[in-house]
Coordinates of C-alpha atoms in Angstrom, one line a residue:
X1 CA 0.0 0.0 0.0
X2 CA 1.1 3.4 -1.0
X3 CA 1.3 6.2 1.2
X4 CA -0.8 8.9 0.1
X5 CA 1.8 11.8 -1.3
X6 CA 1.2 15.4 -1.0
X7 CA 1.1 17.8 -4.6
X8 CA 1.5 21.1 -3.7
X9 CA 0.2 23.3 -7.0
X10 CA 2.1 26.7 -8.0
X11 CA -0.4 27.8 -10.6
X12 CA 0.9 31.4 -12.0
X13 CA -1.5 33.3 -13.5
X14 CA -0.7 36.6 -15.8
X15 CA -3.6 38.6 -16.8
X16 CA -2.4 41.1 -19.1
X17 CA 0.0 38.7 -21.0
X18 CA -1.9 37.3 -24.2
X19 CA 0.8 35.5 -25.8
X20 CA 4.3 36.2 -24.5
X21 CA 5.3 34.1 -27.9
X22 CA 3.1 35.8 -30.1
X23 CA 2.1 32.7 -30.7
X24 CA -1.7 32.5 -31.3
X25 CA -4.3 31.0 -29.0
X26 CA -6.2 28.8 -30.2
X27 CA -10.3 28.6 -30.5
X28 CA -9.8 32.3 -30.2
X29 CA -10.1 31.9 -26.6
X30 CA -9.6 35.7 -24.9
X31 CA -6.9 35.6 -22.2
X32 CA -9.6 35.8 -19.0
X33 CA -11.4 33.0 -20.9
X34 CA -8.1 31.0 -21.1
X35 CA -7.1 31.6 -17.9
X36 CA -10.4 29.7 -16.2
X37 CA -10.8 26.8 -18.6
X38 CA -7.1 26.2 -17.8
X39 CA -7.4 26.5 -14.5
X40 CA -10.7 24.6 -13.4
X41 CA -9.4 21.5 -16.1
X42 CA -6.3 21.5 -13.6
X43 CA -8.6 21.6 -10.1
X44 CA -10.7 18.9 -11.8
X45 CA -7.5 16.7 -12.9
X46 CA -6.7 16.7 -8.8
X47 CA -9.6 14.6 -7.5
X48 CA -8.6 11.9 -6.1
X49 CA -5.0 12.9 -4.6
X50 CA -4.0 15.2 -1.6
X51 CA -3.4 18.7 -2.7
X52 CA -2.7 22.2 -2.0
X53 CA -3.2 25.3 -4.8
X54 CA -1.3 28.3 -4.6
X55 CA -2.4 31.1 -7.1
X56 CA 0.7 33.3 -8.3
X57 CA -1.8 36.4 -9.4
X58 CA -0.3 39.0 -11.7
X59 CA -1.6 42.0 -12.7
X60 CA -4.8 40.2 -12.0
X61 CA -8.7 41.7 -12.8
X62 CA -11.2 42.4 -10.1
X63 CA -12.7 39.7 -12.2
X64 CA -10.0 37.0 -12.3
X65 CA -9.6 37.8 -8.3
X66 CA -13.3 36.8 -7.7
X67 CA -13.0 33.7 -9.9
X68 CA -10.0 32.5 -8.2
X69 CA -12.0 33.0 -5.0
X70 CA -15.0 30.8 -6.1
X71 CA -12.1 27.7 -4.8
X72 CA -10.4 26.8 -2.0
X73 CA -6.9 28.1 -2.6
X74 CA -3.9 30.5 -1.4
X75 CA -3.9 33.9 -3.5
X76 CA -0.6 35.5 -3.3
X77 CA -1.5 38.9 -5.4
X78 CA 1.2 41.1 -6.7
X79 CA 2.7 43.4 -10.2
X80 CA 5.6 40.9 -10.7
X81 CA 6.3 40.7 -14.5
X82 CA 7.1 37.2 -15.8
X83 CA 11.1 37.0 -14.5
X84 CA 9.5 37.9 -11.1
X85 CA 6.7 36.2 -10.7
X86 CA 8.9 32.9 -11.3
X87 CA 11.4 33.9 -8.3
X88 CA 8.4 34.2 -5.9
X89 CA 7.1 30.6 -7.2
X90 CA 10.6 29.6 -6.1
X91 CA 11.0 31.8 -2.9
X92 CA 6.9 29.3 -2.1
X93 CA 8.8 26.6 -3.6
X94 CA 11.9 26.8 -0.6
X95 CA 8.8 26.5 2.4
X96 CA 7.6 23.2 1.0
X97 CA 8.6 20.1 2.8
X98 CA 11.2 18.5 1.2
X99 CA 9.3 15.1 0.4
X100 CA 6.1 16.6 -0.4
X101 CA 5.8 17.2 -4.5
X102 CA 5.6 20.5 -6.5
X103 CA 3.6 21.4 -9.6
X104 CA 4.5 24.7 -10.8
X105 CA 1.7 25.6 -13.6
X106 CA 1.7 28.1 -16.1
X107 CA -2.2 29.7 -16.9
X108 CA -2.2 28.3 -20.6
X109 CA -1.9 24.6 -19.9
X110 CA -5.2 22.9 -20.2
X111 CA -5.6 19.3 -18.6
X112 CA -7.3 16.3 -19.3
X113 CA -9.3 15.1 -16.3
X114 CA -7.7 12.3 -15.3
X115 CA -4.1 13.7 -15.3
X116 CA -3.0 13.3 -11.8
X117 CA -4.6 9.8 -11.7
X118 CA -2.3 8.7 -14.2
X119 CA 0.7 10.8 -13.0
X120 CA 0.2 9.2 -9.3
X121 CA -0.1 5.5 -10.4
X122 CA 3.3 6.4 -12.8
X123 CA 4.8 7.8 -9.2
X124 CA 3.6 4.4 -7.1
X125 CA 5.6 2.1 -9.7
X126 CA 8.7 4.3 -10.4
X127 CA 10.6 1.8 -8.1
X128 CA 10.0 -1.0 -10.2
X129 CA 10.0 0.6 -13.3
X130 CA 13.4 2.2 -12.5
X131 CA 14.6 -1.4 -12.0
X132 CA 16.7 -2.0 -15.1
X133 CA 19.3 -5.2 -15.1
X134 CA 22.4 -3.6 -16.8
X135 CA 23.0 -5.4 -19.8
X136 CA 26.3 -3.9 -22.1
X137 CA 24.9 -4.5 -24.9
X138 CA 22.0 -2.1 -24.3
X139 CA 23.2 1.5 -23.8
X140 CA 19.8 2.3 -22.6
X141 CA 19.8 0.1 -19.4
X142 CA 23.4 1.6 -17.8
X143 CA 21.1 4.8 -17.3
X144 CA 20.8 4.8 -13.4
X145 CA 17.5 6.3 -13.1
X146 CA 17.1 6.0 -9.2
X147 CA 20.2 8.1 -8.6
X148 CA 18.4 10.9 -10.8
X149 CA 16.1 13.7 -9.9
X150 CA 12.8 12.9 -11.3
X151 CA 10.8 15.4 -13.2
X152 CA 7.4 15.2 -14.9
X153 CA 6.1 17.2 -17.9
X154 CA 2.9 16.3 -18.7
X155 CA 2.6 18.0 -22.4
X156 CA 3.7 15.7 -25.5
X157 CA 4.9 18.2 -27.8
X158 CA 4.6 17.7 -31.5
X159 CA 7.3 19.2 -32.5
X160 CA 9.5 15.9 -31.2
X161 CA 8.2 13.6 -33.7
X162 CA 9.6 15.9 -36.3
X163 CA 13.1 14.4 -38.1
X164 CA 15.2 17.3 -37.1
X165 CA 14.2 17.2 -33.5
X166 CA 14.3 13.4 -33.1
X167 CA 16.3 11.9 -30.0
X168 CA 16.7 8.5 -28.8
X169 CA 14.8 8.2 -25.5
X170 CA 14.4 5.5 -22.8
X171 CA 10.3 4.2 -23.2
X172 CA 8.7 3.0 -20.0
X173 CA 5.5 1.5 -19.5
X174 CA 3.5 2.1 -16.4
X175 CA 0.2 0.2 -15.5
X176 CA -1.9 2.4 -17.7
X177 CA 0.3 4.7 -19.4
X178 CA 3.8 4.7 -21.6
X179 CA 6.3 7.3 -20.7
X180 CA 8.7 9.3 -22.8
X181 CA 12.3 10.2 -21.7
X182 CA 12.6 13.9 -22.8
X183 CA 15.2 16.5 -22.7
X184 CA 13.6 20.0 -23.2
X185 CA 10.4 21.1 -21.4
X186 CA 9.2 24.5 -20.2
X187 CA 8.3 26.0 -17.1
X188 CA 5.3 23.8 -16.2
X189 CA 6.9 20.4 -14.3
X190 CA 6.5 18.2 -11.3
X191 CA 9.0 17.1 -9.5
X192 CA 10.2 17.1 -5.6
X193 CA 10.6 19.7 -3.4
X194 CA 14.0 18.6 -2.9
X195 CA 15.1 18.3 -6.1
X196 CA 14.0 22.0 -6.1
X197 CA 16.2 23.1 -3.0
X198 CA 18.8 21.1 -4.6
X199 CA 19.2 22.8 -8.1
X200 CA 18.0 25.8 -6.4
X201 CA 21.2 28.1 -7.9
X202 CA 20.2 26.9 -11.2
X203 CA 16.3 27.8 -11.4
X204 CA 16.8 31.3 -9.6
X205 CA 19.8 31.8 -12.6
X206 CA 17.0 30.7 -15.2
X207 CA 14.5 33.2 -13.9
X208 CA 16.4 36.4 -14.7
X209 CA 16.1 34.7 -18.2
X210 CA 12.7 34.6 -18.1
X211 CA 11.3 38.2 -18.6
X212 CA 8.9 38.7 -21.4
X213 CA 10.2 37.3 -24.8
X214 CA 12.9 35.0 -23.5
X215 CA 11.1 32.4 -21.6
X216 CA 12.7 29.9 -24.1
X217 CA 16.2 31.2 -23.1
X218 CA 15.1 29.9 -19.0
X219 CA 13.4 27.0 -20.9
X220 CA 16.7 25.6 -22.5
X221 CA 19.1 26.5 -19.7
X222 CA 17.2 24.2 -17.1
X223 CA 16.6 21.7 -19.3
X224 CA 20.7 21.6 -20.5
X225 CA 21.6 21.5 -17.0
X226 CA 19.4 18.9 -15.8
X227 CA 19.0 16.3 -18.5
X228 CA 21.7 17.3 -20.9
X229 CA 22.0 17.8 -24.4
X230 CA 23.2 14.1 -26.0
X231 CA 21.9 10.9 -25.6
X232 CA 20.3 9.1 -23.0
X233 CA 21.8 11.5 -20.5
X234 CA 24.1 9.3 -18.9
X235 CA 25.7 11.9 -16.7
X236 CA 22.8 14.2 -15.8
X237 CA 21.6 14.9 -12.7
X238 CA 17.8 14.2 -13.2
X239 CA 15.5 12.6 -16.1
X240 CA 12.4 13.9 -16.8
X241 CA 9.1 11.8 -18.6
X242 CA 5.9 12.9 -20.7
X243 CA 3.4 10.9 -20.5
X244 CA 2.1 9.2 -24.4
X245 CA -0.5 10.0 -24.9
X246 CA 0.1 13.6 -23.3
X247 CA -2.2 14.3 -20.2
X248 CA -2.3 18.2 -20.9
X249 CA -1.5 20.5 -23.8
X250 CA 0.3 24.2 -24.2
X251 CA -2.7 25.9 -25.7
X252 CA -0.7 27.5 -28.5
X253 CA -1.7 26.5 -31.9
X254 CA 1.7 25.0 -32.8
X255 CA 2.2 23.2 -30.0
X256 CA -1.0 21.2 -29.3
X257 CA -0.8 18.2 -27.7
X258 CA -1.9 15.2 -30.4
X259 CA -4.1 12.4 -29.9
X260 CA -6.6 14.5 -27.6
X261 CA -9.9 15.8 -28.3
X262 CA -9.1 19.3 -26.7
X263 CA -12.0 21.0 -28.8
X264 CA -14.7 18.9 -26.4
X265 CA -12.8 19.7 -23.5
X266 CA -12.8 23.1 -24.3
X267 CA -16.1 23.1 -24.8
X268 CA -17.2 21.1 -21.7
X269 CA -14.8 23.3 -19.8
X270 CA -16.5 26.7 -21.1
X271 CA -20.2 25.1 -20.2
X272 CA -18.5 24.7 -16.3
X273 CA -17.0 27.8 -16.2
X274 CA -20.0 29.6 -17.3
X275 CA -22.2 27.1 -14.7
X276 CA -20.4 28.1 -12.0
X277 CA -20.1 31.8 -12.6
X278 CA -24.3 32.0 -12.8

C-alpha cells in the first residue's frame, strides 16, 4: 500500500500577458477565458489525490480575483512581470517540505481530467519501473534512473516527432500509461521539493532569463543543466518523462498536444465555467 503523497500546485497566473510568444491562441479563446478553462481542467485533474493550490496572481482583474475566489486556494496577489513572478514561485517553492511534491503551472496549460490519476499511479511504480538489469549491450539500461532527480512534464509536444528534433529516448511502460524520456520542457513540471532546494542556484539563474520574450532562453538552460543535451543522459543529474499520450497540452496552436480531443474539453470546460459563474 502506497502512502498517500502530497502535490502542492504553484499555478501562475498573468492577466495582461496574451501571448508572450506571439504565438496565437487557439479557439480564439480571450486571455480571462483561457485563464479559467485552464485553471478549473487543472482543479478537476486533482480529484482523487491530496493537494494544496497556490495562485501566483499577476496583474490580476477584479474579475479574475473573484473567480479564483470561487475555490479553496492560497492567492498571493502582486505586479511581478514574468522574471518575477517565477522567483516568488521559487521563494513558495523553498517553504515546502522537502518530500512533499511541487507542480509549478503556467495559466495556458489545459488538462485532461484524469491527469493526476495517471501521474500518481506512474509515481507508485517508479521503483519497479526504474529497476533495469544492466545489460552492455544495451546502452539504454546503464542509465541509473534512481540516482536521478525525477521530473514530470505532462505535455507531449509535437514538434518531437519531427526528423530534425528526433532523439533516442528511454520508453517506459506504467500500469496504464507509456512514458517518454525527454530532454527539453518548459516552465510547467513536477517534481520534488527537494530536487527543487537542490538545483536551487540553477532555477533562480534561469529566472532572470525569463522576462517577457525570453522564456525559451530559462526553458533551455534548465533543461541543458538537468537532462543534458546528447543521448540518454548518462551523466545528468535528473531525467524527466511525458506521458504518451500527453495528459495536458500548451494551448498554442503550434504546439498542441496530439491524440486529444481538446476541442470537447474546451467546450465542456467553457459550459463549467460559465455554470459556475451563474
Amino acid at each position: 500500500m502506497h502512502s498517500k503523497r502530497k502535490y502542492n500546485i504553484i499555478f501562475r497566473a498573468c492577466y495582461i500577458v496574451n501571448a508572450v510568444n506571439k504565438n496565437p491562441r487557439p479557439f480564439n479563446l480571450e486571455k480571462a477565458q483561457l485563464i479559467k478553462i485552464c485553471f478549473l481542467s487543472l482543479v478537476e485533474s486533482l480529484k482523487g489525490v491530496d493537494f494544496k493550490i497556490i495562485v501566483l496572481g499577476d496583474k490580476l482583474s477584479e474579475e479574475m480575483i473573484t473567480f479564483f475566489n470561487r475555490f479553496e486556494v492560497e492567492l498571493h496577489l502582486g505586479n511581478f512581470g514574468n522574471a518575477a513572478s517565477f522567483r516568488e514561485t521559487l521563494k513558495i517553492a523553498s517553504t515546502i517540505p522537502d518530500d512533499e511534491w511541487i507542480y509549478f503551472c503556467e495559466d495556458d496549460y489545459l488538462h485532461v481530467p484524469h491527469a493526476f490519476r495517471i501521474i500518481d499511479h506512474f509515481l507508485n511504480e517508479r521503483n519497479s519501473l526504474f529497476n533495469q538489469k544492466k545489460k552492455l549491450n544495451n546502452l539504454s539500461t546503464l542509465v541509473n534512473l534512481k540516482d536521478k532527480d525525477l521530473f514530470i512534464f505532462p505535455p507531449d509536444y509535437p514538434d518531437r516527432y519531427k526528423p530534425r528534433y528526433l532523439k533516442h529516448s528511454l520508453i517506459l511502460v506504467s500500469s496504464d500509461c507509456h512514458w517518454r524520456q525527454v530532454t527539453n520542457i518548459t516552465l510547467t513540471f513536477l517534481t520534488k521539493s527537494s530536487a527543487i532546494k537542490k538545483h536551487f542556484s540553477l532555477f533562480k539563474k534561469s529566472s532572470v532569463k525569463a522576462g517577457e520574450g525570453t522564456l525559451g532562453n530559462a526553458d533551455r538552460l534548465i533543461s541543458r543543466k538537468l537532462f543534458g543535451r546528447f543521448g540518454l543522459g548518462f551523466r545528468a543529474s535528473s531525467v524527466c518523462f511525458s506521458p504518451l499520450p500527453g495528459l495536458s497540452t500548451h494551448m498554442h496552436r503550434d504546439t498542441m498536444t496530439p491524440l486529444v480531443n481538446w476541442e470537447k474539453l474546451i467546450r465542456d470546460y467553457i459550459s463549467m465555467v460559465e455554470a459556475l459563474e451563474k
